[in-house]
Coordinates of C-alpha atoms in Angstrom, one line a residue:
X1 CA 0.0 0.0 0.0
X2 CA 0.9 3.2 -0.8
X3 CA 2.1 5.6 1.8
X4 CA 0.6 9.1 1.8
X5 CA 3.2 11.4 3.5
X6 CA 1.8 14.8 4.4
X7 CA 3.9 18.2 5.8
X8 CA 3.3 18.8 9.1
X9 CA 2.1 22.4 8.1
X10 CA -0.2 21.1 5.6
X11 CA -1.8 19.2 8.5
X12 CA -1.9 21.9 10.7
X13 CA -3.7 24.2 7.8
X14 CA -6.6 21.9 7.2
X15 CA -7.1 21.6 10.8
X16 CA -6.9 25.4 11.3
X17 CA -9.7 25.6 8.3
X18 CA -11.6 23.0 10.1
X19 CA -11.9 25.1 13.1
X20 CA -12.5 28.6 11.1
X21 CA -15.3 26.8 9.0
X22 CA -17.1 25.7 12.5
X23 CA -19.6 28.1 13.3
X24 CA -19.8 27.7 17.0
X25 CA -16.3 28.4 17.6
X26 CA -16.1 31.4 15.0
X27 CA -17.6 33.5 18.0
X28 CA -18.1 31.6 21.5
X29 CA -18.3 32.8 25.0
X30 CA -16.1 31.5 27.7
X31 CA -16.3 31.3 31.3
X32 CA -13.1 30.7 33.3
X33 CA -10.4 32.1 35.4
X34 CA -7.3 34.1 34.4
X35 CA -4.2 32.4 34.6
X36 CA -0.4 32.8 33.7
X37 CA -1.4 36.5 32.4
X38 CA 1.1 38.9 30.6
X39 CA 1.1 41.9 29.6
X40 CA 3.6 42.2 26.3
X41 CA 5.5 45.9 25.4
X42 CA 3.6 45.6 22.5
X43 CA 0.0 46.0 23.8
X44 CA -1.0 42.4 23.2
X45 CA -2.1 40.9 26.3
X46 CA -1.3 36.6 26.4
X47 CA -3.0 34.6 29.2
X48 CA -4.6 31.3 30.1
X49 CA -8.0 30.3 31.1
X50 CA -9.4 27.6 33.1
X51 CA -11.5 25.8 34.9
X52 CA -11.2 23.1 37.4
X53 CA -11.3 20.4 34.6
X54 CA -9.3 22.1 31.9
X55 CA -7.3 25.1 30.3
X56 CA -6.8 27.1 26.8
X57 CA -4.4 29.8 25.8
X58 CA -5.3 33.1 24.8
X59 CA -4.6 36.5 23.6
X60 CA -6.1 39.7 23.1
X61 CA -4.6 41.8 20.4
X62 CA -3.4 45.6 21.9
X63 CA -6.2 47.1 19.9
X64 CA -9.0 45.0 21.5
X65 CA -6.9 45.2 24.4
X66 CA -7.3 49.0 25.0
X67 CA -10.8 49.0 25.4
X68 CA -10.6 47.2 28.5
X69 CA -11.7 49.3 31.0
X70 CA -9.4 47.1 34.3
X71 CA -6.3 45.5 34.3
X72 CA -6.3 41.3 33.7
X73 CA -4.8 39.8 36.1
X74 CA -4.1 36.7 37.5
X75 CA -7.2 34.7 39.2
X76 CA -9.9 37.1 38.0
X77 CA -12.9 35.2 37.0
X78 CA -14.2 36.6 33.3
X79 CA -16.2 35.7 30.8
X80 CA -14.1 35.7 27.2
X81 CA -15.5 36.3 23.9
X82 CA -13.8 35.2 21.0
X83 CA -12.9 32.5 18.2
X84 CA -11.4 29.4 18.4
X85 CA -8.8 29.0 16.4
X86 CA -5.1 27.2 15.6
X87 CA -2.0 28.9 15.5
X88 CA -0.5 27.5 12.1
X89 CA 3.4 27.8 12.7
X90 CA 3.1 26.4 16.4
X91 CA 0.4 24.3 16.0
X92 CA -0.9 25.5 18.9
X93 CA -5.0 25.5 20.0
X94 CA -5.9 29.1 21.2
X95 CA -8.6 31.6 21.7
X96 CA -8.0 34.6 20.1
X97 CA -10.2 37.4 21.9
X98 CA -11.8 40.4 21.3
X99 CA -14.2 41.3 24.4
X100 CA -13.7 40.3 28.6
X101 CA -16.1 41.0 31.3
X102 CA -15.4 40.7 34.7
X103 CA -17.2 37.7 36.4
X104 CA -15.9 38.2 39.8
X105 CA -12.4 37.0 41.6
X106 CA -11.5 33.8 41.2
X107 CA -11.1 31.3 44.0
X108 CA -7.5 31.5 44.4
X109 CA -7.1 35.4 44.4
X110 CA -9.9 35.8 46.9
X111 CA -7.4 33.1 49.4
X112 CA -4.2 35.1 48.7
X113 CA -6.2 38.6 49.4
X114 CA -7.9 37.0 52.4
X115 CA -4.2 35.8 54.0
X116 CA -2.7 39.0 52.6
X117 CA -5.3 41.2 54.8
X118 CA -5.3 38.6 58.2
X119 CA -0.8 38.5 58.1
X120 CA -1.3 42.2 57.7
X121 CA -3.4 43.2 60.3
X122 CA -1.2 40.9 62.8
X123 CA 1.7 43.4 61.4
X124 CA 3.8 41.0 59.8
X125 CA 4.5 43.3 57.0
X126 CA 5.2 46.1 59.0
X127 CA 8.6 47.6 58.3
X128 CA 9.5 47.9 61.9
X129 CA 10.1 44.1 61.6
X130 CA 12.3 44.2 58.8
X131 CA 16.2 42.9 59.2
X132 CA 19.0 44.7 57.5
X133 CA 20.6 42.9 54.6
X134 CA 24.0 43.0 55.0
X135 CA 26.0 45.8 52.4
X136 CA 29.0 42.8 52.4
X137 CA 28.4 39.7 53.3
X138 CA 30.5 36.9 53.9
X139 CA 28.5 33.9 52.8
X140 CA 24.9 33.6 51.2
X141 CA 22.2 30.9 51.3
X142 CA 20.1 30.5 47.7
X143 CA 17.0 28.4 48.5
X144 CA 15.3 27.1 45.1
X145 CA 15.1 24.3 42.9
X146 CA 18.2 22.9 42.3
X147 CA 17.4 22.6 38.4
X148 CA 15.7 25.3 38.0
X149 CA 16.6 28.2 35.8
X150 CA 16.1 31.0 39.0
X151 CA 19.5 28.9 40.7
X152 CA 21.6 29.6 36.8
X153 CA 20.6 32.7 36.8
X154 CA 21.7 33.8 40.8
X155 CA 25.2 31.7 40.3
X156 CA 25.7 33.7 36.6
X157 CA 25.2 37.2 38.9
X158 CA 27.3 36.3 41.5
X159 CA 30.0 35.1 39.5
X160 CA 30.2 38.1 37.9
X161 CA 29.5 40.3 40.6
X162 CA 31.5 38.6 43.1
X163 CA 32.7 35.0 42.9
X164 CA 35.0 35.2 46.2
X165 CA 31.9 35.3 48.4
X166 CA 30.9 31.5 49.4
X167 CA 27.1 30.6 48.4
X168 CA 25.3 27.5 50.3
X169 CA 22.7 25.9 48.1
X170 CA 19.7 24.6 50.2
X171 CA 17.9 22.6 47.4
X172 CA 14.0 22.7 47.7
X173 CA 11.0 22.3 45.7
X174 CA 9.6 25.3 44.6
X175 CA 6.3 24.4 43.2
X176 CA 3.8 21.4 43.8
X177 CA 2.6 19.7 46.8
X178 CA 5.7 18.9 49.2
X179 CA 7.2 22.7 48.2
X180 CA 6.0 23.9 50.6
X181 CA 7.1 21.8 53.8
X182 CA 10.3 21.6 52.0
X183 CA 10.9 25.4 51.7
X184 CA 10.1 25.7 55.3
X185 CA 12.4 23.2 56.2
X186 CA 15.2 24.6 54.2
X187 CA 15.0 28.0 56.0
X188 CA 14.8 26.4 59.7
X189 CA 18.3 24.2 58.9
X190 CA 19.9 27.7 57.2
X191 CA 18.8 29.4 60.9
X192 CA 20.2 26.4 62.8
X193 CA 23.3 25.8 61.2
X194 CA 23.8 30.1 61.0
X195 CA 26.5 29.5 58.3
X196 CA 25.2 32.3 55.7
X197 CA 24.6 35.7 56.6
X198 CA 21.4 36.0 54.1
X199 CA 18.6 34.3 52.2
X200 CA 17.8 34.1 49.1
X201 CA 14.5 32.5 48.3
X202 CA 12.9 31.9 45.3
X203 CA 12.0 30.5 42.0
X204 CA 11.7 31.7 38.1
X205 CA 7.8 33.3 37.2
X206 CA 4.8 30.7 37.0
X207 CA 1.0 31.3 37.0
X208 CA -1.0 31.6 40.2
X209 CA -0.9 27.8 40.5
X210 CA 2.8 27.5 39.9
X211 CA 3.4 30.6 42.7
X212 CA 1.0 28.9 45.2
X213 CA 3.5 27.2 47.5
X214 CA 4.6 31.3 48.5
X215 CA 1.4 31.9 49.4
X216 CA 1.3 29.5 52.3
X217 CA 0.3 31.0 55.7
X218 CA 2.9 28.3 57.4
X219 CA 5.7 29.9 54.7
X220 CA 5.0 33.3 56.1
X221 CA 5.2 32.8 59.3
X222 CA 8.2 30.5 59.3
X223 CA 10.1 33.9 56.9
X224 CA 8.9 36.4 59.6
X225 CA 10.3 33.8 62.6
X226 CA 13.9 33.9 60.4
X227 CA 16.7 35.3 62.4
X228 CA 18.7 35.3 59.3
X229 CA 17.5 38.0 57.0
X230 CA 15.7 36.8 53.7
X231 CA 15.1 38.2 50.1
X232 CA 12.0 37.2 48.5
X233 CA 12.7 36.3 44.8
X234 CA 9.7 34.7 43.2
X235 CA 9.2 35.1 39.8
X236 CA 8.6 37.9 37.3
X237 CA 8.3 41.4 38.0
X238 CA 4.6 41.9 38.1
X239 CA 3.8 38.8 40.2
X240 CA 3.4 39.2 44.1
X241 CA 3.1 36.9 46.6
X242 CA 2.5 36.5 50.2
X243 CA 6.1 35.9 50.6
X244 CA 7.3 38.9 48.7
X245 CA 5.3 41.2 51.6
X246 CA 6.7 38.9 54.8
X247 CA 10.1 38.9 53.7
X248 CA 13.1 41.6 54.7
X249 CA 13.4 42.2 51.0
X250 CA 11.3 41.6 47.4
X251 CA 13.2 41.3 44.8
X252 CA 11.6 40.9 41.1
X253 CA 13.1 38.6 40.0
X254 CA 15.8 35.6 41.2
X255 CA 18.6 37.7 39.4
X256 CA 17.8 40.9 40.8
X257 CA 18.0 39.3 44.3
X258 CA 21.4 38.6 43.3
X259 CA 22.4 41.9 42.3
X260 CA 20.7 43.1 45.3
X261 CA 22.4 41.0 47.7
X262 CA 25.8 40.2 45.7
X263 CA 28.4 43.2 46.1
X264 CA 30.2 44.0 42.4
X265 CA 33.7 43.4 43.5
X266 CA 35.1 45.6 41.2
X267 CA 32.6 48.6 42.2
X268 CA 34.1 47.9 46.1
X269 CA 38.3 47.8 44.9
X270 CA 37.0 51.0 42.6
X271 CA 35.7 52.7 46.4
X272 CA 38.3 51.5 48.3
X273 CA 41.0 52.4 46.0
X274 CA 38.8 56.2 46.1
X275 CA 39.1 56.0 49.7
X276 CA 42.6 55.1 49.9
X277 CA 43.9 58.2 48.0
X278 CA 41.4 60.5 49.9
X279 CA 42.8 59.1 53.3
X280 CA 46.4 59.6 51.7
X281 CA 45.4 62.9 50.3
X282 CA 43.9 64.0 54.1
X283 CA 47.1 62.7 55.5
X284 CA 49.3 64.7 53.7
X285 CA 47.4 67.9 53.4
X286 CA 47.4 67.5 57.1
X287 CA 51.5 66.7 57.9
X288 CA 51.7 69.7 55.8
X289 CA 49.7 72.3 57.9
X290 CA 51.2 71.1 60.9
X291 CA 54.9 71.5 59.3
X292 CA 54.2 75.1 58.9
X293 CA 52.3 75.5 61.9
X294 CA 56.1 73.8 63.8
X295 CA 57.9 76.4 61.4
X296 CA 56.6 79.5 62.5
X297 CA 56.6 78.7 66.4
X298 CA 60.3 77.7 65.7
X299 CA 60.3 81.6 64.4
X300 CA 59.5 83.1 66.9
X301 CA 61.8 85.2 69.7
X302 CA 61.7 82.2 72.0
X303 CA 62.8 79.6 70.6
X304 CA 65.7 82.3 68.7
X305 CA 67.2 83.6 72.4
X306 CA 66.0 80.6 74.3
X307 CA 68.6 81.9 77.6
X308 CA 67.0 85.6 77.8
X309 CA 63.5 84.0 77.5
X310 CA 64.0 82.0 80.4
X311 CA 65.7 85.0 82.5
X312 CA 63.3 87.2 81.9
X313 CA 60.8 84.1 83.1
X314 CA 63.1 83.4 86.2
X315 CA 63.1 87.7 87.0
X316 CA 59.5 87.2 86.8
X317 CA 59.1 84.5 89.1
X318 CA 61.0 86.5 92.0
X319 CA 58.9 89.4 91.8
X320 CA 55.8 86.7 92.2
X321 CA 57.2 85.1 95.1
X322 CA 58.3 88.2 96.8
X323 CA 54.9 89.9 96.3
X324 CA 53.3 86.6 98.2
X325 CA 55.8 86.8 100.6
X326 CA 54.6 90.0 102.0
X327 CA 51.1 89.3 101.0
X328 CA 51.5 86.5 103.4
X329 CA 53.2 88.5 106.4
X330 CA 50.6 91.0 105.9
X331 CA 47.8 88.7 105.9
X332 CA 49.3 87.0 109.4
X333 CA 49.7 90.4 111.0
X334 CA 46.0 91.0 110.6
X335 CA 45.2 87.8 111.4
X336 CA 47.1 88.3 114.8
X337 CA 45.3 91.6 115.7
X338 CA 42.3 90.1 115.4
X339 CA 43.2 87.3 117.8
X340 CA 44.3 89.5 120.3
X341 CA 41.2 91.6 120.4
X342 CA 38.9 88.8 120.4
X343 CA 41.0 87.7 123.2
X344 CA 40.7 90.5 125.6
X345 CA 36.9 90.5 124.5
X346 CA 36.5 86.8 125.9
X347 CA 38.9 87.4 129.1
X348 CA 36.6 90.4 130.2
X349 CA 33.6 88.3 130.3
X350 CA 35.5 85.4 131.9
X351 CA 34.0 84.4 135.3
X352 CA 37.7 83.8 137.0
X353 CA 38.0 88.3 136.6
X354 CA 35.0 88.7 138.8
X355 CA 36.2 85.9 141.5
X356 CA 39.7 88.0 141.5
X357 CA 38.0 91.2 142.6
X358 CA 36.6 89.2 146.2
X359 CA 33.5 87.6 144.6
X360 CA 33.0 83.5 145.3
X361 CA 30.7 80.9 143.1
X362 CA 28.8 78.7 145.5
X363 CA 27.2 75.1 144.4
X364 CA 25.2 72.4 146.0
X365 CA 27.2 69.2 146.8
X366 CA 25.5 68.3 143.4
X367 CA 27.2 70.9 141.0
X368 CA 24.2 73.4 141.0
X369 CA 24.9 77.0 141.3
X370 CA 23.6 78.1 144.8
X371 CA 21.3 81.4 144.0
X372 CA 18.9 80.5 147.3
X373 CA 19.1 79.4 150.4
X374 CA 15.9 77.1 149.8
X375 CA 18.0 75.6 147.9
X376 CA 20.0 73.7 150.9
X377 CA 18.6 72.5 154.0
X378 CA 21.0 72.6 157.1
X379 CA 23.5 69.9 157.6
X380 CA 24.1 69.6 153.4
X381 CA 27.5 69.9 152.3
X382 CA 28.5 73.4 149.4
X383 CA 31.3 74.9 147.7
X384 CA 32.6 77.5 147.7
X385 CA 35.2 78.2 144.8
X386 CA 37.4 81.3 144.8
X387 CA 39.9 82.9 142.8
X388 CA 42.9 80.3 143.9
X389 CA 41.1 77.4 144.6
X390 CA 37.3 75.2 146.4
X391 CA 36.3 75.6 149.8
X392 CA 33.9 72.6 151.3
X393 CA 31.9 73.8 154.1
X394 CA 28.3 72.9 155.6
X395 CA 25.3 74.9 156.2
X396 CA 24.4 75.1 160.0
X397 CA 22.6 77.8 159.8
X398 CA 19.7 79.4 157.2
X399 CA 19.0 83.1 158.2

């Protein structure tokens, strides 16, 4: 039998008329959720929608594209309309659209909006929380696939940024059902073993589905717990997880985290070497001033006629000591005048002057001064002191 051999484009042309002759999918309306969704430079907008049993490719050329009146994005629940159609070159089944309406958020968006507003409100995205990431350090931690593209692209950065700075590889799934449990893990060893200084976690861009695993509650919490501080690097620039918001850093992309984190060696000799000629420059601007600063106080008179300098001094001195000399004497002398006058003061009103002109000081046998003779009955012992010395008599009589 004859073999009829057929180009792969021809086949892929008849089926392509196939579909454009079948009325039904010349103009259909689709229900679904947005998926994988991006937005190319040249207006054309390329996404995915599903449903929980299957999925088809789409686009939106930019002119049908600008009468959308809100942004598609991903896990938005529409309704398409459009044709069904193949793409010849790729043989690839599409839907090539022309009108989207809104049919509300889709399942997953509404989770990750729900998380995203509970992690918030418990402050876990507050920037008071967030760690420092190191300007140099010494040894970093990349947790991703260990096949994926996101770990080329990180080593490809930091080999040409930097390759004298050590980077530990904690292998981990990054997208499925055990990602993660494993990404979790992979952070707690990194804190526990405190070899790195920071964290580099991520993967390459994905739809919503392929994201999921950073979306995990158990993820965030186990980033915000991390005493080592972590960059969040999960796929393209316009997707955003939960991770991204809970981390100490979000970088856009895996290679960006690099750069981020990565110091350009050749930017830091560059600054050191501008460093070490301004500290040279300071140095000797400074040795300089202070030459000429030693110059002129080696000008002066003193330091020319060093022995008249210190004569003059020494005459000085004398004078100085002479003045407090007699400052001194004089000081005493008044000193001494005063005494003496205070002296005499204190001696007039000394008790012992009135005893020498024939007065006595009588007390009881008790040492009370004797003012009354009801103070003493008869038979009790006094004294009588004078000027030279105690007399002990006895009362025997009161009169």
């Amino acid at each position: 039998m004859k073999r009829k051999i057929v180009a792969v484009s021809e086949i892929n042309r008849y089926v392509s008329r196939l579909l454009e002759e079948d009325y039904l999918l010349s103009d259909v309306w689709l229900s679904g959720e947005v998926s994988n969704c991006k937005y190319h430079q040249s207006g054309h907008i390329y996404f995915t929608i599903k449903d929980p049993f299957g999925s088809l490719n789409a686009v939106m050329f930019a002119k049908d594209a600008a009468t959308l009146d809100f942004i598609l994005k991903e896990g938005l629940k529409v309704y398409v309309r459009g044709r069904i159609a193949l793409y010849e070159k790729t043989g690839q089944f599409q839907c090539y659209v022309w009108e989207i309406e809104k049919q509300g958020q889709g399942t997953l968006y509404e989770q990750f909006e729900r998380l995203k507003g509970k992690l918030s409100d418990e402050g876990l995205f507050d920037p008071h929380y967030k760690k420092a990431i190191p300007t140099y350090p010494s040894k970093v931690g990349i947790i991703t696939s260990a096949t994926g593209a996101a770990i080329q692209d990180i080593l490809n950065v930091a080999k040409r940024r930097n390759n004298a700075i050590p980077l530990y590889i904690y292998p981990a799934h990054v997208q499925g059902e055990y990602a993660t449990l494993e990404l979790i893990a992979a952070i707690e060893r990194a804190n526990k073993e405190k070899l790195v200084d920071v964290l580099i976690v991520g993967r390459g861009g994905g739809s919503i589905e392929d994201l999921w695993c950073f979306n995990d509650e158990r993820l965030a919490r186990c980033i915000f717990a991390s005493e080592i501080p972590i960059v969040s690097a999960v796929g393209h620039e316009i997707d955003f997880t939960i991770s991204d918001f809970v981390s100490d850093l979000r970088a856009p992309t895996p290679s960006a985290a690099a750069e981020l984190v990565i110091p350009d060696k050749e930017a830091y000799l560059m600054k050191l070497e501008r460093s070490r000629s301004l500290l040279k420059h300071h140095v000797e601007k400074h040795l300089q001033d202070e030459k000429i600063r030693l110059e002129r106080l080696l000008s002066r008179p003193v330091y020319k006629n060093k022995e008249k300098y210190f004569a003059d001094l020494r005459i000085t001195l004398d004078y100085k000591v002479e003045a407090l000399t007699k400052g001194f004497e004089k000081k005493l002398a008044t000193y001494n005048t005063t005494l003496n006058t205070r002296i005499g003061q204190l001696e007039k009103l000394s008790p012992l002057l009135t005893l020498k002109r024939g007065y006595s000081f009588t007390t009881t046998e008790n040492g009370k001064v004797l003012t009354s003779i009801e103070q003493v009955e008869i038979g009790n012992a006094i004294h009588v002191e004078v000027t030279d010395g105690v007399l002990y008599a006895k009362v025997e009589k009161k009169g």
